[in-house]
Phi, psi and omega in degrees: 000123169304122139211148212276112176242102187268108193268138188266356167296011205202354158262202180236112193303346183259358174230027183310300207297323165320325209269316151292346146310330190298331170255077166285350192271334172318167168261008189185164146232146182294079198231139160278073244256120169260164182235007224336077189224315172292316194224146187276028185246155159209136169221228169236216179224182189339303179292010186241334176285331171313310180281318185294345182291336211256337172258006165240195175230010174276175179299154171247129180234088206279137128323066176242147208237059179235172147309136189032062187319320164328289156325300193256000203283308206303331186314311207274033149282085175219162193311129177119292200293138181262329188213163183216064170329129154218166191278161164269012176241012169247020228202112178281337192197083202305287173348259214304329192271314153306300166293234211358313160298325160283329174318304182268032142113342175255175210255179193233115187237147168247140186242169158205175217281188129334259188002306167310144134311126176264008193298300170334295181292333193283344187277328168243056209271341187276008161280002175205142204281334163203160171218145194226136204242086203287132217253038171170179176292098197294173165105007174204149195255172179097356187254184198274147172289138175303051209296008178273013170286345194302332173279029155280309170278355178256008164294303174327297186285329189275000164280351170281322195272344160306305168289000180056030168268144176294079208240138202272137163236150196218157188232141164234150173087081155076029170291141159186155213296346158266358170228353146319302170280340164315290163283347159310308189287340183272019151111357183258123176253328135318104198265070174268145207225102132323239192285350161309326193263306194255004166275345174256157196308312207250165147252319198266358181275343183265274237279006154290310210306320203287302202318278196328330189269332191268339175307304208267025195274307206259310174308342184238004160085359217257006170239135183267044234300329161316330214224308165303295177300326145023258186273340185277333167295017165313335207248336194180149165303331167321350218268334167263332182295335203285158143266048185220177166253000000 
């Protein structure tokens, strides 16, 4: 199943709650919470996830993209929030931050850069409810997707699907109905979209548009995943085996 989480870092902060009506149709919404200090960005906190709890009815699904997650992550488990993203390279102790977070009623997602190894999350992977595998460089909206990311996620799924966990995978970064099925066949069902989303005249008319391209990933055969790796494998037979960039 495709669902579409359209990140309001890409809406207009002075018309929010207008502009979240515009995805009333989603399967979530995205927010981004920055400190710039973790991310070279800021946008806000807790009392602005609070107020978006209060004018919408979709799922909320925070980002956070700070320093010591350990500390804030458990604050943003409130009524409204559905998932409580924190990175793994800001997380003194994840396992324990995962429980904590499920203890307090939300679901518990971990993210990690380019950059990162995924190995840490596939050894405890039945501790999170999603894991979210960033198709760029966080702290800023607008960049191109990563496609050498893709053995991440199909490392991911198939360790899920070895454990037989229900596991949400979700992609950030430079989503659009030409690079969605493209991580839809790498094993991911979770879409966040930005400026993909809140750059069209209709949003609600994109975020069909998104649903469709990742549907159509699988009816029509039309993603080669072999032939993609391929051409990102130019450099070396590593570029599909690794859990690395």
């Amino acid at each position: 199943m495709v669902r579409i989480h359209p990140s309001i870092l890409s809406a207009d902060f002075v018309n929010l709650e207008r502009d979240l009506e515009k995805i009333a149709s989603a399967d979530g919404v995205h927010v981004d919470v920055m400190d710039a200090h973790f991310v070279p960005n800021l946008t806000f906190g807790l009392p602005m996830v609070q107020r978006i709890a209060e004018v919408t009815s979709l799922p909320i699904d925070v980002h956070l993209m700070i320093d010591d997650p350990d500390t804030w992550a458990p604050q943003y488990a409130i009524t409204g929030v559905d998932t409580v993203t924190f990175h793994a390279e800001a997380t003194g102790d994840a396992v324990s931050l995962a429980r904590e977070l499920r203890a307090r009623g939300t679901r518990a997602s971990i993210a990690v850069k380019p950059g990162t190894h995924v190995d840490d999350v596939l050894e405890h992977l039945q501790e999170f409810d999603m894991v979210l595998v960033m198709t760029v460089e966080p702290g800023f909206g607008g960049q191109s997707f990563m496609g050498d990311m893709m053995p991440k996620l199909e490392a991911l799924r198939g360790r899920a699907e070895e454990l037989g966990i229900d596991l949400a995978l979700q992609v950030d970064g430079g989503i659009t109905a030409d690079t969605l099925p493209i991580a839809a066949a790498s094993g991911a069902n979770v879409f966040v979209a930005g400026s993909a989303v809140y750059g069209h005249a209709s949003p609600a008319d994109r975020i069909v548009e998104l649903r469709a391209a990742g549907k159509g990933a699988f009816d029509t055969g039309m993603i080669d995943l072999r032939a993609i790796h391929r051409g990102l494998a130019a450099a070396g037979d590593e570029a599909t085996g690794s859990l690395e960039t």
